[in-house]
C-alpha cells in the first residue's frame, strides 16, 4: 500500500507550472485486500480479480489481475493530489496497455505538455502514465484547470 | 487468408444504438468507500469545510466516481460465467471471444456531483471492430456515454472501450 498523501499544503497556481515539469510520482503496491475493496466499491464480480484458478486455468494469466479501473483511479489520484483543492480535473484519458498483478510495485506520474490561458482559465495539459518499472502499463492524458495568481491579484488590487 | 469473424451479426447491427440507460443516486458513503479503496484521501471528497473553502457547496464525489453511481444490481444467477455483469455495457455477447478486459476511458468532466444527485447515464455503441493484435485477433468495442444530473445538466461525457479475446 502507498503512503497517505492527500493534498499538498501549498496551493499550486497556473504560474507555477511550465512545460516539461513532472508531477510528483505516486508509487504503490496493490495487494488483494485493496483489490477486494475496489471490486466491492465498483460492484465488480469479475472472477479474474479474485479467483486465482479462474484467472490461470480459464484465462491463462499467472495470477489474478489488478483492475484496470483501479489503475486509472490511481493515475487520476496522482493528478488530483498535485492540483490541490482549488484545481479542477477537466478531462482524463487512460488506456490499458498491459496487465498488472498484485504485489508488484506500480508508479503513476505525469509531465506537463502544454499550458494556456483560455477565457481567464489556466489550463494545463499533461501526459500521464502508469508503469511497472520501465514497462508502460497505462498511458494517458489529462487536462486540469489551475487558479491564476495574476488574475486574482488584479481583481483584488484594481 | 480469411479471418473468422468474432462478432456475431446481431451484435454488429447494434452499432449506433443506445446500449444501456441507467439511473442512480450519488451517495457520499459509496464514493468514500471507492476513494479509500484507491487510498485517495483528498479532503474534497471527505471534509465539507475544506470543500466549501474551495468554492463547492459541500463535499464532492471524485470525478472518476460518476460512472459507478449508476450501477444497478444483478441477481447472482444473472452473472456471466466469469462473474461479470453485462448490464451497463448493454449485454453484448461475443461467444467466440469470451475473455473480456477494459480497454480505455476518456472522460470530460463538466460539473461536480454532490450527495443526493440523481445521475442518468446514456451509453451508445459507437463501434465494434475486429483487430489483429500480437497475440491474435480481438474485438474492440467503443461506447459514447453521457451523464446528466436531475437538472438535466451535463455532468460528464465519456468514451470507453472494451477488448474481448477468444
Short mmCIF file of N, CA, C and O in Angstrom, two decimals, chain B residues 47-132:
data_model
loop_
_atom_site.label_atom_id
_atom_site.label_comp_id
_atom_site.label_asym_id
_atom_site.label_seq_id
_atom_site.Cartn_x
_atom_site.Cartn_y
_atom_site.Cartn_z
N UNK B 47 -14.33 16.16 3.50
CA UNK B 47 -14.40 17.23 4.51
C UNK B 47 -15.15 18.43 3.92
O UNK B 47 -14.61 19.17 3.09
N UNK B 48 -16.39 18.63 4.39
CA UNK B 48 -17.24 19.67 3.82
C UNK B 48 -16.63 21.07 4.00
O UNK B 48 -16.77 21.93 3.14
N UNK B 49 -15.94 21.25 5.14
CA UNK B 49 -15.36 22.56 5.39
C UNK B 49 -14.28 22.89 4.34
O UNK B 49 -14.23 24.00 3.81
N UNK B 50 -13.45 21.92 4.07
CA UNK B 50 -12.40 22.11 3.06
C UNK B 50 -13.03 22.33 1.68
O UNK B 50 -12.63 23.22 0.92
N UNK B 51 -14.06 21.53 1.38
CA UNK B 51 -14.71 21.67 0.07
C UNK B 51 -15.33 23.06 -0.07
O UNK B 51 -15.18 23.72 -1.11
N UNK B 52 -15.98 23.53 0.97
CA UNK B 52 -16.61 24.87 0.91
C UNK B 52 -15.56 25.96 0.77
O UNK B 52 -15.75 26.93 0.04
N UNK B 53 -14.43 25.77 1.44
CA UNK B 53 -13.35 26.76 1.34
C UNK B 53 -12.80 26.85 -0.09
O UNK B 53 -12.14 27.82 -0.44
N UNK B 54 -13.08 25.81 -0.90
CA UNK B 54 -12.62 25.82 -2.28
C UNK B 54 -13.75 26.05 -3.26
O UNK B 54 -13.64 25.72 -4.45
N UNK B 55 -14.87 26.61 -2.76
CA UNK B 55 -15.92 27.05 -3.67
C UNK B 55 -17.02 26.04 -3.95
O UNK B 55 -17.93 26.31 -4.73
N UNK B 56 -16.95 24.87 -3.33
CA UNK B 56 -18.02 23.88 -3.53
C UNK B 56 -19.10 24.08 -2.47
O UNK B 56 -18.86 24.70 -1.43
N UNK B 57 -20.29 23.55 -2.74
CA UNK B 57 -21.39 23.67 -1.78
C UNK B 57 -21.24 22.69 -0.61
O UNK B 57 -21.79 22.90 0.47
N UNK B 58 -20.52 21.61 -0.87
CA UNK B 58 -20.41 20.53 0.12
C UNK B 58 -19.29 19.61 -0.38
O UNK B 58 -18.67 19.91 -1.41
N UNK B 59 -19.08 18.48 0.31
CA UNK B 59 -18.12 17.51 -0.24
C UNK B 59 -18.59 17.08 -1.62
O UNK B 59 -19.79 17.04 -1.90
N UNK B 60 -17.65 16.78 -2.49
CA UNK B 60 -17.99 16.37 -3.85
C UNK B 60 -17.47 14.94 -4.09
O UNK B 60 -16.55 14.48 -3.42
N UNK B 61 -18.08 14.30 -5.07
CA UNK B 61 -17.62 12.96 -5.45
C UNK B 61 -16.34 13.10 -6.27
O UNK B 61 -16.20 14.04 -7.05
N UNK B 62 -15.41 12.16 -6.12
CA UNK B 62 -14.24 12.17 -7.01
C UNK B 62 -14.74 12.11 -8.47
O UNK B 62 -15.68 11.36 -8.75
N UNK B 63 -14.13 12.87 -9.37
CA UNK B 63 -14.65 12.92 -10.75
C UNK B 63 -14.86 11.53 -11.38
O UNK B 63 -15.90 11.27 -11.98
N UNK B 64 -13.87 10.64 -11.21
CA UNK B 64 -14.00 9.32 -11.86
C UNK B 64 -15.11 8.46 -11.26
O UNK B 64 -15.47 7.43 -11.83
N UNK B 65 -15.63 8.88 -10.10
CA UNK B 65 -16.63 8.05 -9.44
C UNK B 65 -17.98 8.03 -10.17
O UNK B 65 -18.74 7.08 -10.04
N UNK B 66 -18.28 9.05 -10.95
CA UNK B 66 -19.65 9.20 -11.51
C UNK B 66 -20.10 7.94 -12.25
O UNK B 66 -21.26 7.55 -12.19
N UNK B 67 -19.17 7.25 -12.90
CA UNK B 67 -19.54 6.05 -13.67
C UNK B 67 -20.09 4.94 -12.78
O UNK B 67 -20.79 4.05 -13.26
N UNK B 68 -19.72 4.97 -11.49
CA UNK B 68 -20.17 3.90 -10.59
C UNK B 68 -21.49 4.24 -9.90
O UNK B 68 -22.14 3.37 -9.32
N UNK B 69 -21.88 5.52 -9.95
CA UNK B 69 -23.11 5.93 -9.27
C UNK B 69 -24.35 5.31 -9.92
O UNK B 69 -25.40 5.20 -9.29
N UNK B 70 -24.22 4.90 -11.17
CA UNK B 70 -25.40 4.41 -11.89
C UNK B 70 -25.46 2.88 -11.95
O UNK B 70 -26.37 2.33 -12.58
N UNK B 71 -24.51 2.22 -11.31
CA UNK B 71 -24.51 0.76 -11.39
C UNK B 71 -25.75 0.18 -10.71
O UNK B 71 -26.07 0.54 -9.58
N UNK B 72 -26.42 -0.70 -11.40
CA UNK B 72 -27.59 -1.35 -10.83
C UNK B 72 -27.21 -2.61 -10.10
O UNK B 72 -26.04 -2.83 -9.79
N UNK B 73 -28.17 -3.43 -9.81
CA UNK B 73 -27.89 -4.69 -9.15
C UNK B 73 -28.20 -5.83 -10.12
O UNK B 73 -29.08 -5.71 -10.97
N UNK B 74 -27.45 -6.89 -10.01
CA UNK B 74 -27.65 -8.06 -10.87
C UNK B 74 -27.83 -9.28 -9.96
O UNK B 74 -26.99 -9.49 -9.08
N UNK B 75 -28.89 -10.03 -10.14
CA UNK B 75 -29.01 -11.26 -9.34
C UNK B 75 -27.80 -12.15 -9.59
O UNK B 75 -27.27 -12.18 -10.71
N UNK B 76 -27.35 -12.86 -8.57
CA UNK B 76 -26.13 -13.66 -8.72
C UNK B 76 -26.28 -14.69 -9.82
O UNK B 76 -25.31 -15.00 -10.53
N UNK B 77 -27.50 -15.22 -10.01
CA UNK B 77 -27.65 -16.21 -11.07
C UNK B 77 -27.79 -15.55 -12.45
O UNK B 77 -27.93 -16.23 -13.46
N UNK B 78 -27.73 -14.20 -12.47
CA UNK B 78 -27.75 -13.50 -13.75
C UNK B 78 -26.37 -13.06 -14.21
O UNK B 78 -26.22 -12.45 -15.27
N UNK B 79 -25.35 -13.36 -13.39
CA UNK B 79 -23.98 -13.00 -13.78
C UNK B 79 -23.49 -13.92 -14.90
O UNK B 79 -23.96 -15.05 -15.03
N UNK B 80 -22.53 -13.43 -15.67
CA UNK B 80 -21.89 -14.30 -16.64
C UNK B 80 -21.04 -15.34 -15.90
O UNK B 80 -20.74 -15.17 -14.72
N UNK B 81 -20.61 -16.37 -16.64
CA UNK B 81 -19.79 -17.41 -16.02
C UNK B 81 -18.54 -16.83 -15.38
O UNK B 81 -18.05 -17.32 -14.36
N UNK B 82 -18.01 -15.75 -15.97
CA UNK B 82 -16.78 -15.16 -15.42
C UNK B 82 -17.07 -14.20 -14.26
O UNK B 82 -16.17 -13.53 -13.78
N UNK B 83 -18.33 -14.17 -13.83
CA UNK B 83 -18.67 -13.36 -12.66
C UNK B 83 -19.03 -11.92 -12.99
O UNK B 83 -19.52 -11.18 -12.13
N UNK B 84 -18.82 -11.49 -14.23
CA UNK B 84 -19.09 -10.11 -14.57
C UNK B 84 -20.57 -9.92 -14.88
O UNK B 84 -21.28 -10.87 -15.23
N UNK B 85 -21.02 -8.66 -14.73
CA UNK B 85 -22.39 -8.32 -15.05
C UNK B 85 -22.36 -7.49 -16.32
O UNK B 85 -21.60 -6.55 -16.42
N UNK B 86 -23.17 -7.83 -17.29
CA UNK B 86 -23.11 -7.12 -18.56
C UNK B 86 -24.06 -5.93 -18.63
O UNK B 86 -24.17 -5.29 -19.67
N UNK B 87 -24.71 -5.61 -17.52
CA UNK B 87 -25.82 -4.65 -17.57
C UNK B 87 -25.42 -3.29 -18.14
O UNK B 87 -26.07 -2.78 -19.05
N UNK B 88 -24.35 -2.72 -17.64
CA UNK B 88 -24.01 -1.35 -18.02
C UNK B 88 -23.50 -1.28 -19.46
O UNK B 88 -23.67 -0.28 -20.15
N UNK B 89 -22.89 -2.37 -19.95
CA UNK B 89 -22.36 -2.33 -21.31
C UNK B 89 -23.40 -2.78 -22.33
O UNK B 89 -23.12 -2.86 -23.51
N UNK B 90 -24.62 -3.10 -21.88
CA UNK B 90 -25.66 -3.47 -22.83
C UNK B 90 -25.64 -4.94 -23.20
O UNK B 90 -26.18 -5.34 -24.22
N UNK B 91 -25.02 -5.75 -22.34
CA UNK B 91 -25.02 -7.21 -22.51
C UNK B 91 -24.62 -7.66 -23.91
O UNK B 91 -25.26 -8.53 -24.50
N UNK B 92 -23.58 -7.08 -24.45
CA UNK B 92 -23.09 -7.54 -25.75
C UNK B 92 -22.42 -8.90 -25.55
O UNK B 92 -21.55 -9.04 -24.69
N UNK B 93 -22.82 -9.88 -26.35
CA UNK B 93 -22.25 -11.21 -26.17
C UNK B 93 -21.35 -11.56 -27.35
O UNK B 93 -21.72 -11.38 -28.51
N UNK B 94 -20.14 -12.02 -27.04
CA UNK B 94 -19.20 -12.50 -28.05
C UNK B 94 -18.82 -13.93 -27.69
O UNK B 94 -17.78 -14.16 -27.06
N UNK B 95 -19.64 -14.90 -28.10
CA UNK B 95 -19.40 -16.29 -27.69
C UNK B 95 -18.02 -16.78 -28.12
O UNK B 95 -17.41 -17.61 -27.44
N UNK B 96 -17.50 -16.26 -29.24
CA UNK B 96 -16.18 -16.70 -29.71
C UNK B 96 -15.04 -15.88 -29.13
O UNK B 96 -13.87 -16.11 -29.45
N UNK B 97 -15.37 -14.88 -28.33
CA UNK B 97 -14.34 -14.03 -27.71
C UNK B 97 -14.77 -13.72 -26.28
O UNK B 97 -15.11 -12.59 -25.94
N UNK B 98 -14.74 -14.74 -25.42
CA UNK B 98 -15.32 -14.56 -24.08
C UNK B 98 -14.41 -13.88 -23.06
O UNK B 98 -14.90 -13.46 -22.01
N UNK B 99 -13.12 -13.74 -23.37
CA UNK B 99 -12.22 -13.14 -22.37
C UNK B 99 -12.26 -11.62 -22.51
O UNK B 99 -11.80 -11.07 -23.50
N UNK B 100 -12.83 -10.97 -21.51
CA UNK B 100 -13.06 -9.53 -21.60
C UNK B 100 -12.10 -8.75 -20.73
O UNK B 100 -11.71 -9.20 -19.67
N UNK B 101 -11.81 -7.55 -21.18
CA UNK B 101 -10.89 -6.70 -20.44
C UNK B 101 -11.22 -5.25 -20.77
O UNK B 101 -11.55 -4.95 -21.92
N UNK B 102 -11.12 -4.39 -19.76
CA UNK B 102 -11.35 -2.97 -20.02
C UNK B 102 -10.29 -2.47 -20.99
O UNK B 102 -9.12 -2.85 -20.90
N UNK B 103 -10.68 -1.64 -21.96
CA UNK B 103 -9.71 -1.09 -22.91
C UNK B 103 -9.18 0.23 -22.39
O UNK B 103 -8.09 0.31 -21.83
N UNK B 104 -9.96 1.26 -22.54
CA UNK B 104 -9.53 2.56 -22.05
C UNK B 104 -10.73 3.42 -21.77
O UNK B 104 -11.87 3.04 -22.06
N UNK B 105 -10.47 4.58 -21.21
CA UNK B 105 -11.55 5.52 -20.93
C UNK B 105 -11.03 6.93 -21.15
O UNK B 105 -9.85 7.20 -20.93
N UNK B 106 -11.91 7.78 -21.64
CA UNK B 106 -11.55 9.17 -21.86
C UNK B 106 -12.77 10.00 -21.49
O UNK B 106 -13.82 9.84 -22.10
N UNK B 107 -12.63 10.82 -20.47
CA UNK B 107 -13.80 11.49 -19.90
C UNK B 107 -13.56 12.98 -19.78
O UNK B 107 -12.47 13.40 -19.36
N UNK B 108 -14.55 13.77 -20.13
CA UNK B 108 -14.53 15.21 -19.87
C UNK B 108 -15.54 15.49 -18.77
O UNK B 108 -16.68 15.04 -18.84
N UNK B 109 -15.08 16.22 -17.75
CA UNK B 109 -15.91 16.49 -16.58
C UNK B 109 -16.43 17.92 -16.65
O UNK B 109 -15.65 18.87 -16.76
N UNK B 110 -17.74 18.08 -16.61
CA UNK B 110 -18.33 19.41 -16.76
C UNK B 110 -18.72 20.05 -15.45
O UNK B 110 -18.67 21.26 -15.31
N UNK B 111 -19.21 19.27 -14.50
CA UNK B 111 -19.57 19.83 -13.20
C UNK B 111 -19.49 18.75 -12.13
O UNK B 111 -19.54 17.56 -12.44
N UNK B 112 -19.36 19.18 -10.87
CA UNK B 112 -19.20 18.18 -9.81
C UNK B 112 -20.52 17.47 -9.47
O UNK B 112 -21.60 17.98 -9.77
N UNK B 113 -20.40 16.33 -8.83
CA UNK B 113 -21.56 15.59 -8.31
C UNK B 113 -21.58 15.71 -6.80
O UNK B 113 -20.54 15.52 -6.14
N UNK B 114 -22.76 15.98 -6.27
CA UNK B 114 -22.96 16.08 -4.83
C UNK B 114 -23.81 14.91 -4.34
O UNK B 114 -24.55 14.29 -5.12
N UNK B 115 -23.73 14.67 -3.03
CA UNK B 115 -24.58 13.66 -2.41
C UNK B 115 -26.05 13.95 -2.74
O UNK B 115 -26.50 15.08 -2.62
N UNK B 116 -26.74 12.93 -3.15
CA UNK B 116 -28.17 13.09 -3.46
C UNK B 116 -28.47 13.40 -4.91
O UNK B 116 -29.63 13.32 -5.32
N UNK B 117 -27.45 13.75 -5.68
CA UNK B 117 -27.70 13.99 -7.12
C UNK B 117 -28.18 12.69 -7.77
O UNK B 117 -27.70 11.59 -7.44
N UNK B 118 -29.10 12.84 -8.70
CA UNK B 118 -29.55 11.68 -9.45
C UNK B 118 -28.97 11.76 -10.85
O UNK B 118 -29.20 12.72 -11.58
N UNK B 119 -28.20 10.76 -11.19
CA UNK B 119 -27.45 10.76 -12.45
C UNK B 119 -28.10 9.80 -13.44
O UNK B 119 -28.46 8.67 -13.08
N UNK B 120 -28.26 10.28 -14.66
CA UNK B 120 -28.74 9.41 -15.73
C UNK B 120 -27.60 9.19 -16.71
O UNK B 120 -26.99 10.15 -17.19
N UNK B 121 -27.32 7.93 -16.96
CA UNK B 121 -26.30 7.57 -17.94
C UNK B 121 -26.97 7.07 -19.21
O UNK B 121 -27.91 6.29 -19.15
N UNK B 122 -26.50 7.57 -20.34
CA UNK B 122 -26.94 7.00 -21.61
C UNK B 122 -25.70 6.57 -22.38
O UNK B 122 -24.82 7.38 -22.62
N UNK B 123 -25.68 5.29 -22.74
CA UNK B 123 -24.48 4.74 -23.38
C UNK B 123 -24.82 4.21 -24.77
O UNK B 123 -25.66 3.34 -24.91
N UNK B 124 -24.17 4.78 -25.76
CA UNK B 124 -24.36 4.35 -27.15
C UNK B 124 -23.17 3.55 -27.63
O UNK B 124 -22.03 3.85 -27.27
N UNK B 125 -23.45 2.57 -28.47
CA UNK B 125 -22.35 1.80 -29.07
C UNK B 125 -21.83 2.59 -30.25
O UNK B 125 -22.55 2.84 -31.22
N UNK B 126 -20.58 3.05 -30.14
CA UNK B 126 -20.00 3.84 -31.23
C UNK B 126 -19.40 2.95 -32.31
O UNK B 126 -19.55 3.22 -33.49
N UNK B 127 -18.73 1.90 -31.91
CA UNK B 127 -18.15 1.00 -32.92
C UNK B 127 -17.86 -0.37 -32.32
O UNK B 127 -17.64 -0.50 -31.11
N UNK B 128 -17.87 -1.37 -33.18
CA UNK B 128 -17.44 -2.73 -32.81
C UNK B 128 -16.56 -3.20 -33.96
O UNK B 128 -17.06 -3.37 -35.08
N UNK B 129 -15.28 -3.35 -33.72
CA UNK B 129 -14.37 -3.75 -34.80
C UNK B 129 -13.47 -4.90 -34.35
O UNK B 129 -13.14 -5.02 -33.17
N UNK B 130 -13.11 -5.72 -35.30
CA UNK B 130 -12.17 -6.80 -35.03
C UNK B 130 -10.78 -6.34 -35.44
O UNK B 130 -10.61 -5.76 -36.51
N UNK B 131 -9.81 -6.60 -34.58
CA UNK B 131 -8.44 -6.19 -34.88
C UNK B 131 -7.51 -7.37 -34.70
O UNK B 131 -7.87 -8.37 -34.07
N UNK B 132 -6.32 -7.21 -35.24
CA UNK B 132 -5.31 -8.26 -35.11
C UNK B 132 -4.22 -7.75 -34.18
O UNK B 132 -3.55 -6.76 -34.48
#
